[in-house]
Each structure stands twice: as C-alpha cells, then as structure tokens.
Amino acid sequence: MSERLVQLGSLRQLTLGSFLLALIPLIALLWQSQSDLAKVGKMTTLETRFVVDVASDMQRLDNAVVDVERSVRQFAVLRNEQVASLSDNAIEQFAVAADNLCQALSIPTTCSRLSEQLSQLAEYRTIEDQLLLNAYLASVGDSVELLRDDVEATINERVKLQQDDLNAMQAKQAWSTAMLVSVSLLLILLGSQLIVNPVNNLKKIIRIMARSDGQLPPLSRQAPRELIDVEKDLHWLYDRLQQLEHIRTALLRHAAHELKTPLASIKEGCSLLSENVVGELNKGQREVLSLLTASTQRLNTLVEKLLDYNLLLQQAQPKMVLSDANKLVSACLEDYALAIQDREVDVNITSPEVKIDEELFRRVLDNLVSNAVAHGAVGRPINIHLYNDNDNLVLDVANRGKRIAPESVHTLFEPFIRGTEPRNDNVIGTGLGLSIVADCARLMHGDVRVVDVDYADVCFRVTIPQQEK
C-alpha cells in the first residue's frame, strides 16, 4: 500500500500536472499585472480629472477677478445701481470659483485671507477713497496670484506622488515577476526531474546489462507507471540473460569436457595406426589416416578455444598490475616466430610500463597477432604500436591486405562469427578470436574497435584505462 502512495501517475498525467503547476505562478503573475494595470488606469483617470477640474476653476477665478475689478472700478466712477448689481454678481461668481478651489485644495491660509479680502471688497459702496479701493483690489489680485502658485505646487506634488506610486508598483511588479517566474521554473525543473531520474536509472540498467558488470539498481518508487513498467521489463530481461549466460557457460563447459575423452581416444587410435602397431597400411589408408589426423587436430584446437573462452567468461575481476610491455610483446612474438618468419614486424612501444591484467592482455596480443598473420597479406609487414593517450593505454595491431567491409564491422566481435575471406593457413577458424579480444578488453574496463590508419589497410585498436575505476 505504501508503494502505491508514493508511486506517481502515468507519464501523461505527470506531464500535464507539471505543466499546469508551472502555469499557476504565471497565471498569478498575469492576474497581478491586470490588477496593477487597472489601478494605474483608475489613478490616472482620477488625477487627470483633478487637474482638469482645478485648471477650470482657476480659469474661472481668473476671469472672475478681472470682472470684479472692472465692475468695481466702473461703480467707483459712475455710482450707478445697475453697475453695482453687475459688481455684486461678479463678486459672487468670484466667491464661488474661489470656494471650489479651496475645497479641491488643502490651502487654508490662502483661502482664509482671500475670504477676508473678499469681505472687505464687498463693502465697495461705502469706500470713497480711491487709493483704499485700489489697495483692496491689489490685495485680492495678490491672493489670486498666491492661489495660482498653490494650485501649481499642488499639481506638481500630486504628479510626484503619482510617479512615486508608479515606481513602487513597477518595482513590486518586477519583484513579483522574478519570484513567480523562478517558482514556475523550479516547478518545471521538479517535474522534469521526476521524469529524468527514472530515465537515467533506465540508462544505468542498460549500461550494466551491456557490460554485465554489477548489480541492477532497485526499482524506482517515485516514477511514472510506464517507466516503472519498463524498469520491471529490463529487470526481467536481465534475469533472463543471466539464466541464458549460465546455460551457455554450462553448455560450453560440459561440451568441451565431454569432447575431450572421445577426442583423446581418436588421437590415440590415429597414433597407433600411424605407427603401424596394428599392421602395415597401404597408400590409400595412409591418406585417409592423414585426413583423420588433421581433422582430429582441428577438433582439438576448437575444444581448446572453447575451454579458453569458457574460462574467460568465468573471470569476474581483472588483476591490474604494473607490467613490462616490452617483455609481454616479445614473449608473444616468440610464440609466433615460425608464423612470422617471412614477415617484418614493426614494434613501436612508447609506454614500457603499463597497468594491465597480464593474462588478459596476453590473450589480446595472441589473438590480434594470430588474426593479422591469418588474414594479412603474405610477405607484408605487421605493425604493433603501444602508447598512452589521455590516461589510456592504446594498443594498435595493423596489417596490410583486404579491408574489412563496413557492414561486417558491427558483428566482427561477436562469438562464433567467422569472416568470409579465406585464411592464409587454409584453416577454418572458430570465430572466437576477436570475441575473446573484446571480452578481455571489457574485463579491463576498455574496448576494441576497427580504426582507419594511413599506414595499413586493417587496424584493431584496444583502449585500456590506466586510472582506477
């Protein structure tokens, strides 16, 4: 039950869920942007209306103060009741415009002074002194001028406040954008990691299966159902391959062992016949015996190769030690002295001290040299080059002759696969030589491949890491 609780849904559900979760911060960001935009629009509308209203009131006040001054001065000259009515109306219009401005603006000092001056001016009928009247009118004009300055200052202050609000809102929007986008990215990374981790686990399982090295990791618990099913299939396939590998090993071991006894009897019988122990043989019988002896020898070689391959499969870990490369190569060439007596062997060793498993490396050398002798052009040189390349030991064994077809390269290192070209010794190969080379290189954590070089037609390159794995 606990496994069901931690197991994720299907891959489709996980992908859609991750996508929706990643959209939530972006939707929140869009909603906040729309809200802030609405606030900015509302604020701009209010401030614009305020400025328009104040500017209109100020314009009416300017017109009203001109009308008041003109009508009052006319009354001072004409002393006419009709002109006095116009003056009263102008003063009333001035008072209304001033009251509107004072209500819109918070300037009590200027407004109270203007109210007092307007009250004094309202007694214009009783003012006989022209200088006093001029003083009242001048003071009203000065107050209007001060009111105009206050209006301009108030508008500038509100514009500055609006700008500050916009800057603060912009900073908040930038901070929110950074935070919500970061959250969205984190959610995307989390969702992708839930897929990447089991995929990496699958890759690890496949690498272990390919190298037959180590135990498989346990099944993922937090992964989509489809990937867990693939893991289960790979675990089953690995177990099945292990069973088949044990069956193959047992088959090789038993087959080789069972063949040894009748093969020894056949060899002993051929030896007795060739020594005329059972009587003299005629020419035809000797020819048949010669063929029988050659076939027996070939069968013995095949059994020895099978035993050697079976032993190689059973070796678990290499014993990497520092070895003398010159000594190993010289010992190998001594064993092939008869086969290479008509050929020039160019040996170039630039790394005399190497870290290898001597038994595995010797098998690599034996099989590659044997392959070069069997398939290389007769009388043409064989090259053996041993050197270091980026903390890797590299062995190149090259020969002249017919190039390997590209379509044959991918099956070249599989067991029991023989080349289509005839050997120089006219012996039918077992198809295990290059497979043993590949397995030996793999056991030493390296690999083997066919490479193109400018000095030979065929070159096998074995790479063995010199660092601890």
mmCIF file with all atom_site columns, N, CA and C in Angstrom, residues 258-280:
data_model
loop_
_atom_site.group_PDB
_atom_site.id
_atom_site.type_symbol
_atom_site.label_atom_id
_atom_site.label_alt_id
_atom_site.label_comp_id
_atom_site.label_asym_id
_atom_site.label_entity_id
_atom_site.label_seq_id
_atom_site.pdbx_PDB_ins_code
_atom_site.Cartn_x
_atom_site.Cartn_y
_atom_site.Cartn_z
_atom_site.occupancy
_atom_site.B_iso_or_equiv
_atom_site.pdbx_formal_charge
_atom_site.auth_seq_id
_atom_site.auth_comp_id
_atom_site.auth_asym_id
_atom_site.auth_atom_id
_atom_site.pdbx_PDB_model_num
ATOM 1  N N  . GLU A 1 258 ? 33.122 -33.165 -22.323 1.00 0.00 ? 258 GLU A N  1
ATOM 2  C CA . GLU A 1 258 ? 32.674 -34.436 -22.893 1.00 0.00 ? 258 GLU A CA 1
ATOM 3  C C  . GLU A 1 258 ? 33.383 -34.757 -24.196 1.00 0.00 ? 258 GLU A C  1
ATOM 4  N N  . LEU A 1 259 ? 33.802 -33.730 -24.922 1.00 0.00 ? 259 LEU A N  1
ATOM 5  C CA . LEU A 1 259 ? 34.512 -33.976 -26.180 1.00 0.00 ? 259 LEU A CA 1
ATOM 6  C C  . LEU A 1 259 ? 35.950 -34.412 -25.952 1.00 0.00 ? 259 LEU A C  1
ATOM 7  N N  . LYS A 1 260 ? 36.513 -34.058 -24.814 1.00 0.00 ? 260 LYS A N  1
ATOM 8  C CA . LYS A 1 260 ? 37.911 -34.348 -24.560 1.00 0.00 ? 260 LYS A CA 1
ATOM 9  C C  . LYS A 1 260 ? 38.188 -35.861 -24.537 1.00 0.00 ? 260 LYS A C  1
ATOM 10 N N  . THR A 1 261 ? 37.312 -36.623 -23.874 1.00 0.00 ? 261 THR A N  1
ATOM 11 C CA . THR A 1 261 ? 37.553 -38.059 -23.721 1.00 0.00 ? 261 THR A CA 1
ATOM 12 C C  . THR A 1 261 ? 37.528 -38.811 -25.056 1.00 0.00 ? 261 THR A C  1
ATOM 13 N N  . PRO A 1 262 ? 36.436 -38.689 -25.873 1.00 0.00 ? 262 PRO A N  1
ATOM 14 C CA . PRO A 1 262 ? 36.469 -39.393 -27.172 1.00 0.00 ? 262 PRO A CA 1
ATOM 15 C C  . PRO A 1 262 ? 37.535 -38.837 -28.099 1.00 0.00 ? 262 PRO A C  1
ATOM 16 N N  . LEU A 1 263 ? 37.851 -37.539 -27.958 1.00 0.00 ? 263 LEU A N  1
ATOM 17 C CA . LEU A 1 263 ? 38.886 -36.953 -28.810 1.00 0.00 ? 263 LEU A CA 1
ATOM 18 C C  . LEU A 1 263 ? 40.247 -37.554 -28.478 1.00 0.00 ? 263 LEU A C  1
ATOM 19 N N  . ALA A 1 264 ? 40.510 -37.769 -27.175 1.00 0.00 ? 264 ALA A N  1
ATOM 20 C CA . ALA A 1 264 ? 41.784 -38.393 -26.786 1.00 0.00 ? 264 ALA A CA 1
ATOM 21 C C  . ALA A 1 264 ? 41.874 -39.814 -27.334 1.00 0.00 ? 264 ALA A C  1
ATOM 22 N N  . SER A 1 265 ? 40.740 -40.524 -27.316 1.00 0.00 ? 265 SER A N  1
ATOM 23 C CA . SER A 1 265 ? 40.734 -41.888 -27.856 1.00 0.00 ? 265 SER A CA 1
ATOM 24 C C  . SER A 1 265 ? 41.001 -41.891 -29.355 1.00 0.00 ? 265 SER A C  1
ATOM 25 N N  . ILE A 1 266 ? 40.403 -40.953 -30.069 1.00 0.00 ? 266 ILE A N  1
ATOM 26 C CA . ILE A 1 266 ? 40.612 -40.864 -31.516 1.00 0.00 ? 266 ILE A CA 1
ATOM 27 C C  . ILE A 1 266 ? 42.074 -40.541 -31.819 1.00 0.00 ? 266 ILE A C  1
ATOM 28 N N  . LYS A 1 267 ? 42.649 -39.588 -31.042 1.00 0.00 ? 267 LYS A N  1
ATOM 29 C CA . LYS A 1 267 ? 44.049 -39.224 -31.261 1.00 0.00 ? 267 LYS A CA 1
ATOM 30 C C  . LYS A 1 267 ? 44.951 -40.425 -30.991 1.00 0.00 ? 267 LYS A C  1
ATOM 31 N N  . GLU A 1 268 ? 44.650 -41.157 -29.910 1.00 0.00 ? 268 GLU A N  1
ATOM 32 C CA . GLU A 1 268 ? 45.465 -42.326 -29.591 1.00 0.00 ? 268 GLU A CA 1
ATOM 33 C C  . GLU A 1 268 ? 45.344 -43.378 -30.691 1.00 0.00 ? 268 GLU A C  1
ATOM 34 N N  . GLY A 1 269 ? 44.110 -43.569 -31.226 1.00 0.00 ? 269 GLY A N  1
ATOM 35 C CA . GLY A 1 269 ? 43.926 -44.529 -32.310 1.00 0.00 ? 269 GLY A CA 1
ATOM 36 C C  . GLY A 1 269 ? 44.685 -44.127 -33.561 1.00 0.00 ? 269 GLY A C  1
ATOM 37 N N  . CYS A 1 270 ? 44.651 -42.858 -33.908 1.00 0.00 ? 270 CYS A N  1
ATOM 38 C CA . CYS A 1 270 ? 45.389 -42.360 -35.076 1.00 0.00 ? 270 CYS A CA 1
ATOM 39 C C  . CYS A 1 270 ? 46.890 -42.576 -34.887 1.00 0.00 ? 270 CYS A C  1
ATOM 40 N N  . SER A 1 271 ? 47.354 -42.349 -33.639 1.00 0.00 ? 271 SER A N  1
ATOM 41 C CA . SER A 1 271 ? 48.780 -42.534 -33.365 1.00 0.00 ? 271 SER A CA 1
ATOM 42 C C  . SER A 1 271 ? 49.183 -43.998 -33.530 1.00 0.00 ? 271 SER A C  1
ATOM 43 N N  . LEU A 1 272 ? 48.343 -44.902 -33.027 1.00 0.00 ? 272 LEU A N  1
ATOM 44 C CA . LEU A 1 272 ? 48.640 -46.336 -33.168 1.00 0.00 ? 272 LEU A CA 1
ATOM 45 C C  . LEU A 1 272 ? 48.645 -46.755 -34.629 1.00 0.00 ? 272 LEU A C  1
ATOM 46 N N  . LEU A 1 273 ? 47.690 -46.252 -35.390 1.00 0.00 ? 273 LEU A N  1
ATOM 47 C CA . LEU A 1 273 ? 47.636 -46.595 -36.813 1.00 0.00 ? 273 LEU A CA 1
ATOM 48 C C  . LEU A 1 273 ? 48.840 -46.047 -37.566 1.00 0.00 ? 273 LEU A C  1
ATOM 49 N N  . SER A 1 274 ? 49.232 -44.823 -37.247 1.00 0.00 ? 274 SER A N  1
ATOM 50 C CA . SER A 1 274 ? 50.364 -44.226 -37.959 1.00 0.00 ? 274 SER A CA 1
ATOM 51 C C  . SER A 1 274 ? 51.678 -44.924 -37.623 1.00 0.00 ? 274 SER A C  1
ATOM 52 N N  . GLU A 1 275 ? 51.741 -45.577 -36.437 1.00 0.00 ? 275 GLU A N  1
ATOM 53 C CA . GLU A 1 275 ? 52.963 -46.296 -36.052 1.00 0.00 ? 275 GLU A CA 1
ATOM 54 C C  . GLU A 1 275 ? 52.929 -47.767 -36.470 1.00 0.00 ? 275 GLU A C  1
ATOM 55 N N  . ASN A 1 276 ? 51.910 -48.125 -37.270 1.00 0.00 ? 276 ASN A N  1
ATOM 56 C CA . ASN A 1 276 ? 51.773 -49.487 -37.806 1.00 0.00 ? 276 ASN A CA 1
ATOM 57 C C  . ASN A 1 276 ? 51.711 -50.555 -36.709 1.00 0.00 ? 276 ASN A C  1
ATOM 58 N N  . VAL A 1 277 ? 51.135 -50.166 -35.561 1.00 0.00 ? 277 VAL A N  1
ATOM 59 C CA . VAL A 1 277 ? 51.030 -51.126 -34.467 1.00 0.00 ? 277 VAL A CA 1
ATOM 60 C C  . VAL A 1 277 ? 50.074 -52.256 -34.829 1.00 0.00 ? 277 VAL A C  1
ATOM 61 N N  . VAL A 1 278 ? 49.018 -51.943 -35.574 1.00 0.00 ? 278 VAL A N  1
ATOM 62 C CA . VAL A 1 278 ? 48.012 -52.944 -35.928 1.00 0.00 ? 278 VAL A CA 1
ATOM 63 C C  . VAL A 1 278 ? 48.258 -53.507 -37.329 1.00 0.00 ? 278 VAL A C  1
ATOM 64 N N  . GLY A 1 279 ? 49.397 -53.184 -37.902 1.00 0.00 ? 279 GLY A N  1
ATOM 65 C CA . GLY A 1 279 ? 49.691 -53.707 -39.231 1.00 0.00 ? 279 GLY A CA 1
ATOM 66 C C  . GLY A 1 279 ? 50.077 -52.595 -40.199 1.00 0.00 ? 279 GLY A C  1
ATOM 67 N N  . GLU A 1 280 ? 50.699 -53.040 -41.313 1.00 0.00 ? 280 GLU A N  1
ATOM 68 C CA . GLU A 1 280 ? 51.148 -52.084 -42.316 1.00 0.00 ? 280 GLU A CA 1
ATOM 69 C C  . GLU A 1 280 ? 49.947 -51.520 -43.071 1.00 0.00 ? 280 GLU A C  1
#
